[in-house]
PDB file of C-alpha atoms and ligand atoms in Angstrom:
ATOM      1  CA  UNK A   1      96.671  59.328 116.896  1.00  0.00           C
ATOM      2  CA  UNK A   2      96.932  60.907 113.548  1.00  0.00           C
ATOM      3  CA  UNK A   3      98.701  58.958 110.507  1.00  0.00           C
ATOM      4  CA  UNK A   4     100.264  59.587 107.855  1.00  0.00           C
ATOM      5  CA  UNK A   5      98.587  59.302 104.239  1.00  0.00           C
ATOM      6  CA  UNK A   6     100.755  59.683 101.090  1.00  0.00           C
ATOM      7  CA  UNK A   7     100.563  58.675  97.594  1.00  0.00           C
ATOM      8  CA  UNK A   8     102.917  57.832  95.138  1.00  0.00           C
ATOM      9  CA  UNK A   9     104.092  59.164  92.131  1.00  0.00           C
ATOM     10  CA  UNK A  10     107.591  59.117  89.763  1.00  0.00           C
ATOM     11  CA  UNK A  11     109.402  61.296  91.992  1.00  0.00           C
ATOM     12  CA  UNK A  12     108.383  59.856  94.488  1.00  0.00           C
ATOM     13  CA  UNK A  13     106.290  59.875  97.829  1.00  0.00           C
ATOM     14  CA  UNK A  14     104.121  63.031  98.730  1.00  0.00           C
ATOM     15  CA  UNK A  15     101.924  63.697 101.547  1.00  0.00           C
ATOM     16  CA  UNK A  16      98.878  63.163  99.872  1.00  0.00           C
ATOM     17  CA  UNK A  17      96.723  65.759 102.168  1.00  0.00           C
ATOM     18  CA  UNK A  18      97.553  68.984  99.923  1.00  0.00           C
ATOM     19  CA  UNK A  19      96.219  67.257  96.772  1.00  0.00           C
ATOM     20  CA  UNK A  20      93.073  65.866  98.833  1.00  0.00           C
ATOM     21  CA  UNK A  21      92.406  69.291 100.201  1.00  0.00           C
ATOM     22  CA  UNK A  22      92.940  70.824  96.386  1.00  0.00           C
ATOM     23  CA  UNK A  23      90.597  68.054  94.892  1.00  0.00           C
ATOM     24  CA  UNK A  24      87.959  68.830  97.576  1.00  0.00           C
ATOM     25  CA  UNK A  25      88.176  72.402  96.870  1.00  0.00           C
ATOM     26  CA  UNK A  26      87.784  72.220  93.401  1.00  0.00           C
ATOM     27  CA  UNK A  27      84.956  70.188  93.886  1.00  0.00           C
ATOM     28  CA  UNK A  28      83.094  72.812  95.455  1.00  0.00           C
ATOM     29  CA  UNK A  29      83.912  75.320  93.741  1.00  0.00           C
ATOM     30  CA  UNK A  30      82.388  73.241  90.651  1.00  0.00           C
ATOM     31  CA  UNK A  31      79.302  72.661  92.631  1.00  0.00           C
ATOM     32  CA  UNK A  32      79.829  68.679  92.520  1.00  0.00           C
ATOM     33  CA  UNK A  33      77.343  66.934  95.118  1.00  0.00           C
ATOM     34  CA  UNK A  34      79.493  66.157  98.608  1.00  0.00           C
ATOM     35  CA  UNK A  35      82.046  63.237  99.167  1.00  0.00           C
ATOM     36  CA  UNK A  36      80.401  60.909 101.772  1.00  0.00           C
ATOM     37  CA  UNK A  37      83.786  58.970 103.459  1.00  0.00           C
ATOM     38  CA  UNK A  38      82.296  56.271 105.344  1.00  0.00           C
ATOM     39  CA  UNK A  39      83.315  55.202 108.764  1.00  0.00           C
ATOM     40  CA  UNK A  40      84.833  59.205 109.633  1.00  0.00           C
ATOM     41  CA  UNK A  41      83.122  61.541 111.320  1.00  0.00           C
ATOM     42  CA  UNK A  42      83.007  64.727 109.636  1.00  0.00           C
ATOM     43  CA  UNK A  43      85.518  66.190 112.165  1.00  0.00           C
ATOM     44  CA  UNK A  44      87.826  63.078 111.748  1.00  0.00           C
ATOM     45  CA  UNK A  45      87.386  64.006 108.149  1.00  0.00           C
ATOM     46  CA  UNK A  46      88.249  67.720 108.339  1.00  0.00           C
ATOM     47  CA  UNK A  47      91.167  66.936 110.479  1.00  0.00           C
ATOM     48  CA  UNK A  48      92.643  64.301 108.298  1.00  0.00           C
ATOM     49  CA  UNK A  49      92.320  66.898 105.550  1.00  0.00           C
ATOM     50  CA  UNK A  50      94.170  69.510 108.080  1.00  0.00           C
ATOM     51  CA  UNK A  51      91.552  72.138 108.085  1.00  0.00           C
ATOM     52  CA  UNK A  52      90.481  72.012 104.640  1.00  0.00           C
ATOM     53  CA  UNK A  53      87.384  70.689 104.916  1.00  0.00           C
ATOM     54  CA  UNK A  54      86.486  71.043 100.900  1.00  0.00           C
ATOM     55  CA  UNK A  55      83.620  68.967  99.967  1.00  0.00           C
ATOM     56  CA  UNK A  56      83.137  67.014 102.774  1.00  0.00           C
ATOM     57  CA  UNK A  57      79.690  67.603 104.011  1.00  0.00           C
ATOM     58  CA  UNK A  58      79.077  70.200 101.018  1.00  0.00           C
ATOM     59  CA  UNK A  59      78.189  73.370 102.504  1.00  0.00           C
ATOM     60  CA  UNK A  60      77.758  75.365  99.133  1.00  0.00           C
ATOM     61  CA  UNK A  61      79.535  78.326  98.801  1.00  0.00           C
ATOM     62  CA  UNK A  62      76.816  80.324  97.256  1.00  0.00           C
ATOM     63  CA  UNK A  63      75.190  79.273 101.167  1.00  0.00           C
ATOM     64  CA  UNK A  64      77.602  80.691 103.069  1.00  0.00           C
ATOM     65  CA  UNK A  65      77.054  83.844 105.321  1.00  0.00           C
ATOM     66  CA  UNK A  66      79.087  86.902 103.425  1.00  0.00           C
ATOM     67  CA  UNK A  67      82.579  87.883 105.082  1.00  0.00           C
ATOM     68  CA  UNK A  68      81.932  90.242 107.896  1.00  0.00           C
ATOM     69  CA  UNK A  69      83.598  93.888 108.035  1.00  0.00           C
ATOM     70  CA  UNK A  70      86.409  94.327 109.601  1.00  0.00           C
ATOM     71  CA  UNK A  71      86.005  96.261 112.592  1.00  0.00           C
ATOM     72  CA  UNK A  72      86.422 100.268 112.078  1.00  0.00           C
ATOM     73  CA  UNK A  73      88.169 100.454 109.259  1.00  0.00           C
ATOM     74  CA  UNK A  74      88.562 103.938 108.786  1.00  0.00           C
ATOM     75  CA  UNK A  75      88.437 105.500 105.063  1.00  0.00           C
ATOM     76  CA  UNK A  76      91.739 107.171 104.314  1.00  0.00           C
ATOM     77  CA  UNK A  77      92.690 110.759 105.262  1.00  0.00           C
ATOM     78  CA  UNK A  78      92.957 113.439 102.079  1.00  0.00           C
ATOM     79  CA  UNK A  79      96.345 112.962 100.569  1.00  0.00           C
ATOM     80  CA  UNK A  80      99.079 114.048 101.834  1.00  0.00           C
ATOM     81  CA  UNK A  81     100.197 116.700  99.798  1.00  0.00           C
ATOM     82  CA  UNK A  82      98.156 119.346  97.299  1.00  0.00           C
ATOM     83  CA  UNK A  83      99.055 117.354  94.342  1.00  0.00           C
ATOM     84  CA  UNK A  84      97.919 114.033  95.019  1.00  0.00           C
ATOM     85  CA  UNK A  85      94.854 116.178  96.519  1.00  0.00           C
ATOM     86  CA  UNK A  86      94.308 117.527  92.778  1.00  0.00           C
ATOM     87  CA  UNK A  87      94.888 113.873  90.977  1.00  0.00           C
ATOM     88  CA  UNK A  88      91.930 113.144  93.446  1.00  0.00           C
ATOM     89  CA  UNK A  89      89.672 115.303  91.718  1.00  0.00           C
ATOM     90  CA  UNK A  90      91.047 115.861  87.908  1.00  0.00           C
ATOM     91  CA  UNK A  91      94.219 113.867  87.918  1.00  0.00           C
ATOM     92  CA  UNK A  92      94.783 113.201  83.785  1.00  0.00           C
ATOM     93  CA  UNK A  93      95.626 109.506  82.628  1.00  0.00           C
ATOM     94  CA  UNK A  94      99.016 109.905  82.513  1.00  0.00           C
ATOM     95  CA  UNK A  95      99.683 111.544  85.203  1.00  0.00           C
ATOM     96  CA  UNK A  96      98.627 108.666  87.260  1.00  0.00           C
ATOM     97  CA  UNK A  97     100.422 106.104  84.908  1.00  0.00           C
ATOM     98  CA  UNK A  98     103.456 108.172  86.766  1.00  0.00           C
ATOM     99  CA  UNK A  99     102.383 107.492  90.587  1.00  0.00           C
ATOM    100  CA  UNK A 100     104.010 104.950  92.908  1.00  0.00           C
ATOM    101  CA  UNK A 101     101.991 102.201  94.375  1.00  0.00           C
ATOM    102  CA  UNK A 102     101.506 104.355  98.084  1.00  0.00           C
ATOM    103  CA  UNK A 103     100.548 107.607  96.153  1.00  0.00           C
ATOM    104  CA  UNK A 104      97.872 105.798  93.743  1.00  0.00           C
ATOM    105  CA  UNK A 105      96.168 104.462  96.687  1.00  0.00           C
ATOM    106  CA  UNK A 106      96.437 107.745  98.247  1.00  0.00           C
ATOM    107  CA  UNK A 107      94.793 109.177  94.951  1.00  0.00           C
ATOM    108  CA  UNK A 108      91.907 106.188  94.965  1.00  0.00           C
ATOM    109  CA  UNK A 109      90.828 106.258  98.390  1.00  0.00           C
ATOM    110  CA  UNK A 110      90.302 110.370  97.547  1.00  0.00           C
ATOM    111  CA  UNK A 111      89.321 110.008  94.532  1.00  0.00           C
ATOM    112  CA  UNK A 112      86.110 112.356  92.874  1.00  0.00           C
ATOM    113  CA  UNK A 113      87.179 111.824  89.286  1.00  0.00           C
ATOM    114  CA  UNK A 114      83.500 110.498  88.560  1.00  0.00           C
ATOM    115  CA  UNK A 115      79.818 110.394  90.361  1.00  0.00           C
ATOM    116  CA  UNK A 116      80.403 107.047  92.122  1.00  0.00           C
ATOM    117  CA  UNK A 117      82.056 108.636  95.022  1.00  0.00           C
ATOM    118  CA  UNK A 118      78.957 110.918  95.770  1.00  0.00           C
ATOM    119  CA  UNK A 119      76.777 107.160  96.743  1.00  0.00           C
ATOM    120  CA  UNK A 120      79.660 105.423  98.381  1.00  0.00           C
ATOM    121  CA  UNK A 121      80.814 103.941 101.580  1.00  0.00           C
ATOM    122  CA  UNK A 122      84.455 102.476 100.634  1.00  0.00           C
ATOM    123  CA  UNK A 123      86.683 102.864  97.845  1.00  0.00           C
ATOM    124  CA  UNK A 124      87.577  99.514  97.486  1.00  0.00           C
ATOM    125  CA  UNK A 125      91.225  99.718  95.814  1.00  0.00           C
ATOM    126  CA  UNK A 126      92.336  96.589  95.852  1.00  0.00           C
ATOM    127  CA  UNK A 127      94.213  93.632  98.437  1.00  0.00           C
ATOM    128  CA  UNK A 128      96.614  91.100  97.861  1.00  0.00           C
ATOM    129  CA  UNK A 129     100.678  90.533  97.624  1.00  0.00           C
ATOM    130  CA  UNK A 130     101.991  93.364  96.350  1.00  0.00           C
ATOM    131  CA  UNK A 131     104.545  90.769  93.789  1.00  0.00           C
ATOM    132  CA  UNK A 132     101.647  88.937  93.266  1.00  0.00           C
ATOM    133  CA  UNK A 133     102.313  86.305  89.964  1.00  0.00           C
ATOM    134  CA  UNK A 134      98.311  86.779  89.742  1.00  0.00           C
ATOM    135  CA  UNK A 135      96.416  89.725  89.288  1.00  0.00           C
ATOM    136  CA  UNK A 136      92.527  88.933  88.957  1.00  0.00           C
ATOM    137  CA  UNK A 137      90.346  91.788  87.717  1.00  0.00           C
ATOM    138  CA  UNK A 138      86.801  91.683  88.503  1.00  0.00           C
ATOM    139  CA  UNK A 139      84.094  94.512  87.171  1.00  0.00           C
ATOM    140  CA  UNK A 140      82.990  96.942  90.253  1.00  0.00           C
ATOM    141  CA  UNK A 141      82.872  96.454  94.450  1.00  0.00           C
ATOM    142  CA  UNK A 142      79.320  95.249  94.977  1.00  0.00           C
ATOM    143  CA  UNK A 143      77.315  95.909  98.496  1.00  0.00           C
ATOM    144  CA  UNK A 144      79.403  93.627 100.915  1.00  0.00           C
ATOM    145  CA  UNK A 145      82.852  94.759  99.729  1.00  0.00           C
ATOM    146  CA  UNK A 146      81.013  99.127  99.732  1.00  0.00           C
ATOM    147  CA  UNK A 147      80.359  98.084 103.592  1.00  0.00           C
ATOM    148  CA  UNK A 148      84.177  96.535 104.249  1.00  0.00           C
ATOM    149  CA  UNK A 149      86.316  98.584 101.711  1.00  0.00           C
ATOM    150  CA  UNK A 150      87.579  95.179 100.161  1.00  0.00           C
ATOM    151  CA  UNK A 151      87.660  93.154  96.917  1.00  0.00           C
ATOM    152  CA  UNK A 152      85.670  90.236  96.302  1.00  0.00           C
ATOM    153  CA  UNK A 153      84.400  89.427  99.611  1.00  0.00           C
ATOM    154  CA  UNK A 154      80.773  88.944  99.305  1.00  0.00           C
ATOM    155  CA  UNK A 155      79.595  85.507  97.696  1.00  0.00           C
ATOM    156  CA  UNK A 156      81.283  85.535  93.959  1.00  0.00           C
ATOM    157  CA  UNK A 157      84.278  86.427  96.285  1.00  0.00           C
ATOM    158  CA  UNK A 158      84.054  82.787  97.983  1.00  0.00           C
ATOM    159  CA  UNK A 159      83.433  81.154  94.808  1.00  0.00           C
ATOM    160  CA  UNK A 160      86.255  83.107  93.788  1.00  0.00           C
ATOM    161  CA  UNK A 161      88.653  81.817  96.647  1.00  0.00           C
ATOM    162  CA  UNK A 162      87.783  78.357  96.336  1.00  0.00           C
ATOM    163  CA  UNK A 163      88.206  78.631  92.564  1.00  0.00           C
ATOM    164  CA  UNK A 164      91.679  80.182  93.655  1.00  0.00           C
ATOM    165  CA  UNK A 165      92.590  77.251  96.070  1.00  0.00           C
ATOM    166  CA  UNK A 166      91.712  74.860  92.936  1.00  0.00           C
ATOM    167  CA  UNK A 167      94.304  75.472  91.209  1.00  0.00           C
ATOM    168  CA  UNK A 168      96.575  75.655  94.175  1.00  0.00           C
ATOM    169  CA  UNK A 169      96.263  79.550  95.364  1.00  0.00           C
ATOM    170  CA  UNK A 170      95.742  81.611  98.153  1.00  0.00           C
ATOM    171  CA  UNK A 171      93.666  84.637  97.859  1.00  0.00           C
ATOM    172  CA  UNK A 172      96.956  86.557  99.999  1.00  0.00           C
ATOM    173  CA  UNK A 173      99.370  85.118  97.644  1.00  0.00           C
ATOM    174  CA  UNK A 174      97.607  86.988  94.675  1.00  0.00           C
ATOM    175  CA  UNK A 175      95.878  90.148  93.782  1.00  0.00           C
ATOM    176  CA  UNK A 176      92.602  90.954  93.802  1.00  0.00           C
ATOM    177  CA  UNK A 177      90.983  94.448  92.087  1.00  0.00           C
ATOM    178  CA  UNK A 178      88.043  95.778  90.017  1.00  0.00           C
ATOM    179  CA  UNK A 179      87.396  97.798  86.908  1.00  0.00           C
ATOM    180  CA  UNK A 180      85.867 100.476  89.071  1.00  0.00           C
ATOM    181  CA  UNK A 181      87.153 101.585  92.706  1.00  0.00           C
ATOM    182  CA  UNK A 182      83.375 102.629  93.850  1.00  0.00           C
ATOM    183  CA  UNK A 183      80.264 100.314  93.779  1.00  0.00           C
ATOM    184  CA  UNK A 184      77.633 101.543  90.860  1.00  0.00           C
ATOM    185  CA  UNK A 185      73.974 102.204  93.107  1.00  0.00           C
ATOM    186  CA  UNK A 186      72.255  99.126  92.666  1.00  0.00           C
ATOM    187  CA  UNK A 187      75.325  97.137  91.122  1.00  0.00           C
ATOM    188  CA  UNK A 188      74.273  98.516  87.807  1.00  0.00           C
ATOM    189  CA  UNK A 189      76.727  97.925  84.960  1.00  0.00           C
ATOM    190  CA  UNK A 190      79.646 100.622  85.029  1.00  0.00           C
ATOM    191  CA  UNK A 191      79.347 103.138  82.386  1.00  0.00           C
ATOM    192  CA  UNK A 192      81.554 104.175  79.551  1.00  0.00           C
ATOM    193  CA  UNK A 193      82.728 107.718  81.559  1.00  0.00           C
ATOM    194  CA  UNK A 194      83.118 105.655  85.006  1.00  0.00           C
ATOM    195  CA  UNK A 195      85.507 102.699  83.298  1.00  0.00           C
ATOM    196  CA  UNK A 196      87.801 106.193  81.058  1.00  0.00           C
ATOM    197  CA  UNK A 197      88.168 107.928  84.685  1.00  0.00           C
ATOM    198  CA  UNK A 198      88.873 104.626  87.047  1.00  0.00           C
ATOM    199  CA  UNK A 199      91.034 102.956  84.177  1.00  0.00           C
ATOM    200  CA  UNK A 200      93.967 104.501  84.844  1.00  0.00           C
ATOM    201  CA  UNK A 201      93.989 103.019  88.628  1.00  0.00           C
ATOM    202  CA  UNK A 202      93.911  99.905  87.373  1.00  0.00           C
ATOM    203  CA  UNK A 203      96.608 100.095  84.637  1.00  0.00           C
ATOM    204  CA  UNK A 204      99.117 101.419  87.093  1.00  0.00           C
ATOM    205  CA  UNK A 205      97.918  98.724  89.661  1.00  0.00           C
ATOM    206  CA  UNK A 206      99.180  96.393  87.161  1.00  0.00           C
ATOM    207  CA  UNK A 207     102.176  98.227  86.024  1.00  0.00           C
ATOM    208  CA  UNK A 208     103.320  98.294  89.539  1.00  0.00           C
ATOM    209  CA  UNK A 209     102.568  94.605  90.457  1.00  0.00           C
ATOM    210  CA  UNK A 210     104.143  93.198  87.217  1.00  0.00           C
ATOM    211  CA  UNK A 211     102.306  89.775  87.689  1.00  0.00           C
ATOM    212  CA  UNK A 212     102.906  87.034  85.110  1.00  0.00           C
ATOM    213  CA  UNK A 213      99.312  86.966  83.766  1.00  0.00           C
ATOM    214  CA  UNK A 214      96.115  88.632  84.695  1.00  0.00           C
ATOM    215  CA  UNK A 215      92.524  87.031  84.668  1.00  0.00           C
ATOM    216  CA  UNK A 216      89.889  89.559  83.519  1.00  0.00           C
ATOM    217  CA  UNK A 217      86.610  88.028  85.431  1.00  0.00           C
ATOM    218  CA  UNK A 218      83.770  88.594  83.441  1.00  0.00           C
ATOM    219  CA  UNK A 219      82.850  91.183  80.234  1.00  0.00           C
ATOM    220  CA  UNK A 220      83.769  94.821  81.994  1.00  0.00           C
ATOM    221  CA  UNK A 221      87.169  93.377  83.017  1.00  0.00           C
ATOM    222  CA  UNK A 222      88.025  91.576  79.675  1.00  0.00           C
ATOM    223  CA  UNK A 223      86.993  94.251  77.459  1.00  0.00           C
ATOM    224  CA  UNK A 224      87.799  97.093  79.050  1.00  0.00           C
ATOM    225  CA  UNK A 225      92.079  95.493  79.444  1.00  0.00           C
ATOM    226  CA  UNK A 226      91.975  94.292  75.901  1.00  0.00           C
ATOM    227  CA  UNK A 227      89.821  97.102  74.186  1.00  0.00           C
ATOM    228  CA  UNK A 228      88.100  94.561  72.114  1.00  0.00           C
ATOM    229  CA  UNK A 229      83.762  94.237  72.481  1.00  0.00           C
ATOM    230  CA  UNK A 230      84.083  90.272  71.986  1.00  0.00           C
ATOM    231  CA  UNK A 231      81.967  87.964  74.360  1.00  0.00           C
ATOM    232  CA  UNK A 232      83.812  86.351  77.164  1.00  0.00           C
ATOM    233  CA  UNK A 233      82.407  83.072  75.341  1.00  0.00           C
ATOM    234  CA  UNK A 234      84.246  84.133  72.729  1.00  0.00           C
ATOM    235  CA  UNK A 235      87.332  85.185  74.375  1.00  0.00           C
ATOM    236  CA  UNK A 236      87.919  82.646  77.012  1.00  0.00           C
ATOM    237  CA  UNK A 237      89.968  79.635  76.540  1.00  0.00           C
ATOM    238  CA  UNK A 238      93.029  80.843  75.812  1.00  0.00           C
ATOM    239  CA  UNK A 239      95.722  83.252  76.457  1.00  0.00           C
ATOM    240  CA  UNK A 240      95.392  87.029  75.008  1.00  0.00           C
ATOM    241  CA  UNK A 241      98.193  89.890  76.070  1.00  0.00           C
ATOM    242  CA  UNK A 242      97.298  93.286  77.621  1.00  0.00           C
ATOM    243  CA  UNK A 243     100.363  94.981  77.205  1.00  0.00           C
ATOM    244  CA  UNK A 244     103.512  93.124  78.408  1.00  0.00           C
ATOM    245  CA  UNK A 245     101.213  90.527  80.178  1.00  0.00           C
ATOM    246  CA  UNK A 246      99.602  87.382  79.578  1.00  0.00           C
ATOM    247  CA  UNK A 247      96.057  87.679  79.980  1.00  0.00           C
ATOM    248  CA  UNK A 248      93.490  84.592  80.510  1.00  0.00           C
ATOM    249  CA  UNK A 249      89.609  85.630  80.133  1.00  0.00           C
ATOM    250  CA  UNK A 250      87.077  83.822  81.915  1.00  0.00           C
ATOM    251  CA  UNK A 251      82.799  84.232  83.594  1.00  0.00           C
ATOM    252  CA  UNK A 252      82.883  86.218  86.838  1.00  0.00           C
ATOM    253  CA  UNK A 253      82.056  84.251  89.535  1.00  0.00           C
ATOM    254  CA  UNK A 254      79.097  86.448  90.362  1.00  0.00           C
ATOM    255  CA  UNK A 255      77.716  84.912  86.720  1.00  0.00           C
ATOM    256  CA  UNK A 256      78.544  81.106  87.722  1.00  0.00           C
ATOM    257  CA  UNK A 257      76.242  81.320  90.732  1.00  0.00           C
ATOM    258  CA  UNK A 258      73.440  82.080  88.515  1.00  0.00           C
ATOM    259  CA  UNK A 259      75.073  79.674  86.284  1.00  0.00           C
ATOM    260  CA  UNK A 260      76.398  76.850  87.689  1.00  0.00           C
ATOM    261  CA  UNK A 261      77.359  74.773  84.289  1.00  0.00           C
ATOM    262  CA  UNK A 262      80.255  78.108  83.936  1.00  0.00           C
ATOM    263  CA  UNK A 263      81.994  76.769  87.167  1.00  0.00           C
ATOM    264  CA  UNK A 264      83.687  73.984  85.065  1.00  0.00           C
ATOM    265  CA  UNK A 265      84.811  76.415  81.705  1.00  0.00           C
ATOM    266  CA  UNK A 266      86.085  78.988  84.542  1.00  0.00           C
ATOM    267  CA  UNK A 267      87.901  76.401  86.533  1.00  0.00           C
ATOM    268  CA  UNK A 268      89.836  75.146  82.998  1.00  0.00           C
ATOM    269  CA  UNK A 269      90.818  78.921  82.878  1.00  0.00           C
ATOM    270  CA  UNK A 270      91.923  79.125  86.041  1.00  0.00           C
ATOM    271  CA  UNK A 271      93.914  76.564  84.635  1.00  0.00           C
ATOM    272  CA  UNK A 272      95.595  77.909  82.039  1.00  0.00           C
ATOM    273  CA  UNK A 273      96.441  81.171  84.038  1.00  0.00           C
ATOM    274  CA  UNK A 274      98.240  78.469  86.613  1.00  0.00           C
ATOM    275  CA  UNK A 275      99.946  77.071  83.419  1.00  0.00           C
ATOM    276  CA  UNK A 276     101.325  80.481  82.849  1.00  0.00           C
ATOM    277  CA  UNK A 277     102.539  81.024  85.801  1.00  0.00           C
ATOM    278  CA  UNK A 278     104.203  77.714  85.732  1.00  0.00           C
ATOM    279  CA  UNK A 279     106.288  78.761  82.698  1.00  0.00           C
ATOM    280  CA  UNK A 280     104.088  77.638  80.169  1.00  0.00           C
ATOM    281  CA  UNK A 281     103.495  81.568  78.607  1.00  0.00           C
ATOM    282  CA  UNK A 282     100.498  79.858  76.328  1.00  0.00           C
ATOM    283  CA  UNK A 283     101.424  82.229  73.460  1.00  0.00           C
ATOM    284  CA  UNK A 284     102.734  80.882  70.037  1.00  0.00           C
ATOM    285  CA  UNK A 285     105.972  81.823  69.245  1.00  0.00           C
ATOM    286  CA  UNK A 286     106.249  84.289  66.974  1.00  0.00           C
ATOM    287  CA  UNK A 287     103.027  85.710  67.507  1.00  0.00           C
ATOM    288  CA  UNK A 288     102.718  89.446  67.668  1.00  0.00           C
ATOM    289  CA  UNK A 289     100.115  92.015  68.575  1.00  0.00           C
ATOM    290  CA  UNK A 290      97.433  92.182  71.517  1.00  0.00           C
ATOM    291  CA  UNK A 291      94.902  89.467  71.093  1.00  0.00           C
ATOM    292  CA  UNK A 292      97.447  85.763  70.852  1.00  0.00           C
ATOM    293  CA  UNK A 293      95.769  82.837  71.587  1.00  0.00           C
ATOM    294  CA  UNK A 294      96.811  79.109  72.376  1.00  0.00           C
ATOM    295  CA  UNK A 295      95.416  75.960  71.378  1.00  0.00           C
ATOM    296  CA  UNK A 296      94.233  74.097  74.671  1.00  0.00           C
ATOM    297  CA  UNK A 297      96.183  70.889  75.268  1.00  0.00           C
TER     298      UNK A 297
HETATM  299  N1  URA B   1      82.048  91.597  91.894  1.00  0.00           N
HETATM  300  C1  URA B   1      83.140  92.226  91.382  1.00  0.00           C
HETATM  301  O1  URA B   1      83.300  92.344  90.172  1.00  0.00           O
HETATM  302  N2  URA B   1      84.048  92.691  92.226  1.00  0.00           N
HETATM  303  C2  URA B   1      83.947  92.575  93.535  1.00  0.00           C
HETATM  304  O2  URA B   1      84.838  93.046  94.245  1.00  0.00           O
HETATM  305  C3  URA B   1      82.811  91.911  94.046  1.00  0.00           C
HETATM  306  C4  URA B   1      81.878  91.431  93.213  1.00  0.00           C
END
C-alpha cells in the first residue's frame, strides 16, 4: 500500500514528494555523499520518491554511462530553396538575424560558414521548448552530442539536468544550445573566426525563443553574449543583460566535474536565473546599459 507523505507550510498542506525528489536532486548534483533511509529498501525508497530516485544510493552523475544515440537520426537534407542553400555557405550576420526559427535550422544543419563542418558528424543546433522561459548556452557540442546531433548529452549534460531539476526544471521545459553548432576536433577551445560565423545562430535562437533570462555556462558562452573578456569568477553571481534579456553567468558543468567545490556557486546561479523567472528581474531599477548586476539576498 502506498501512503501519503505531506508537509506543512502557511498555505497549507503539500505533497511533500516533489520537494523530496528536488532536495535529492540537488544533492547530487552538488556531489553530497548519499542519504542512507533506514528500514526502506532502495526500491521502497525510489518508489516513495515516485521515480526520482535523487541521492538515494548515490550513483554519481559524473559515473553514469553517456546518453545513447538515438537510433538513425538522419542529418538534414540541403535547404529547401537556393537561398537558404547560399546562407549555408556565406549567409552575412544580418541576414540570418532575419530568418524564422524553421529556416535557421534549415541554414545550421547546412551550414559551411567555417572549417568545423569539414570534421563533423552532427550539427548539433539546439533542443528544447520552443517558449522556453530558459535558454542555457553552453560553449561547443563535444564527442557524445557530434555522435547524436544533440545538446548537452554527454556527462556535463547530466550534471547539467540534475542541476536543472534543482531548481525545479525539466531539461524539455527549457532550451538547451551552444556557442558553436559543430564540435572543435579534439574539443579544443572555439576560435575567434568560428564564434563571428556561428554567432549569429545563436542570437536569432534567442531572438526567436524570447526566454526571460539566459544562463551563459562557462567563459565562451558568457563572453561571447556579453562582449566583455571578464572571468566567469568575476561575472557570476548576479544578473547582467544581453540585449533585452536577463542574463545569469555561471562554470559549465563540464568544469564542475573536474571541480567539484563549483557545483555549489553554479547551483546558487541556477538560483538566481529561477528567481528571474519567478518575477524577481534581479536588476536595480534604474539601471541602464549591458552589464547590471544585483546584490545577492
Ligand atoms: N559542452 C558544451 O558546452 N556543450 C555541449 O553540448 C556539451 C558539452
Amino acid at each position: 500500500m502506498r501512503t501519503a507523505c505531506w508537509i506543512g507550510s502557511k498555505r497549507g498542506l503539500t505533497d511533500a514528494r516533489e520537494p523530496l525528489r528536488r532536495y535529492f536532486e540537488a544533492r547530487i548534483a552538488l556531489g553530497e555523499p548519499p542519504v542512507i533511509l533506514p528500514g526502506l529498501r532502495r526500491s521502497e525508497a525510489l518508489e516513495a520518491l515516485a521515480g526520482g530516485g535523487g541521492g538515494v544510493t548515490g550513483t554519481r552523475p559524473e559515473e553514469e554511462a553517456p546518453i545513447a544515440a538515438e537510433p538513425g537520426a538522419p542529418e538534414a537534407p540541403t535547404p529547401s530553396t537556393p537561398e537558404l542553400a547560399r546562407l549555408a555557405r556565406e549567409g552575412t550576420a544580418e541576414r540570418i538575424r532575419e530568418l524564422d526559427f524553421d529556416e535557421l535550422r534549415e541554414v545550421a544543419l547546412a551550414c559551411r560558414r567555417c572549417a568545423l563542418h569539414e570534421d563533423r558528424q552532427h550539427v548539433v543546433f539546439g533542443e528544447g521548448a520552443s517558449d522556453a522561459r530558459l535558454v542555457c548556452v553552453g560553449e561547443a557540442p563535444g564527442a557524445v552530442e557530434d555522435e547524436t546531433g544533440r545538446p548537452f548529452v554527454g556527462r556535463a549534460g547530466q550534471l547539467l539536468d540534475l542541476m536543472l531539476m534543482s531548481v525545479g526544471l525539466r531539461r524539455d521545459e527549457v532550451y538547451i544550445c551552444n556557442v558553436l553548432k559543430c564540435r572543435p576536433p579534439g574539443n579544443r577551445n572555439p576560435q575567434p573566426e568560428e564564434i563571428a560565423a556561428c554567432s549569429p545562430l545563436l542570437l536569432q535562437q534567442i531572438d526567436l525563443i524570447d526566454p526571460k533570462v539566459i544562463i551563459a555556462f562557462g567563459t565562451f558562452a558568457a563572453q561571447t553574449l556579453l562582449g566583455t573578456r571578464e572571468s566567469i569568477g568575476r561575472l557570476r553571481g548576479r544578473t547582467h543583460l544581453y540585449g533585452r534579456f536577463p542574463l545569469v553567468v555561471t562554470y559549465h558543468p563540464a568544469a564542475s566535474l573536474r571541480n567539484p567545490g563549483w557545483k555549489r556557486p553554479t547551483w546558487e546561479d541556477l538560483q538566481i536565473a529561477r528567481r528571474v523567472i519567478d518575477g524577481d528581474s534581479g536588476l536595480r531599477s534604474g539601471a541602464a546599459g549591458r552589464e547590471l548586476s544585483l546584490d545577492l539576498p
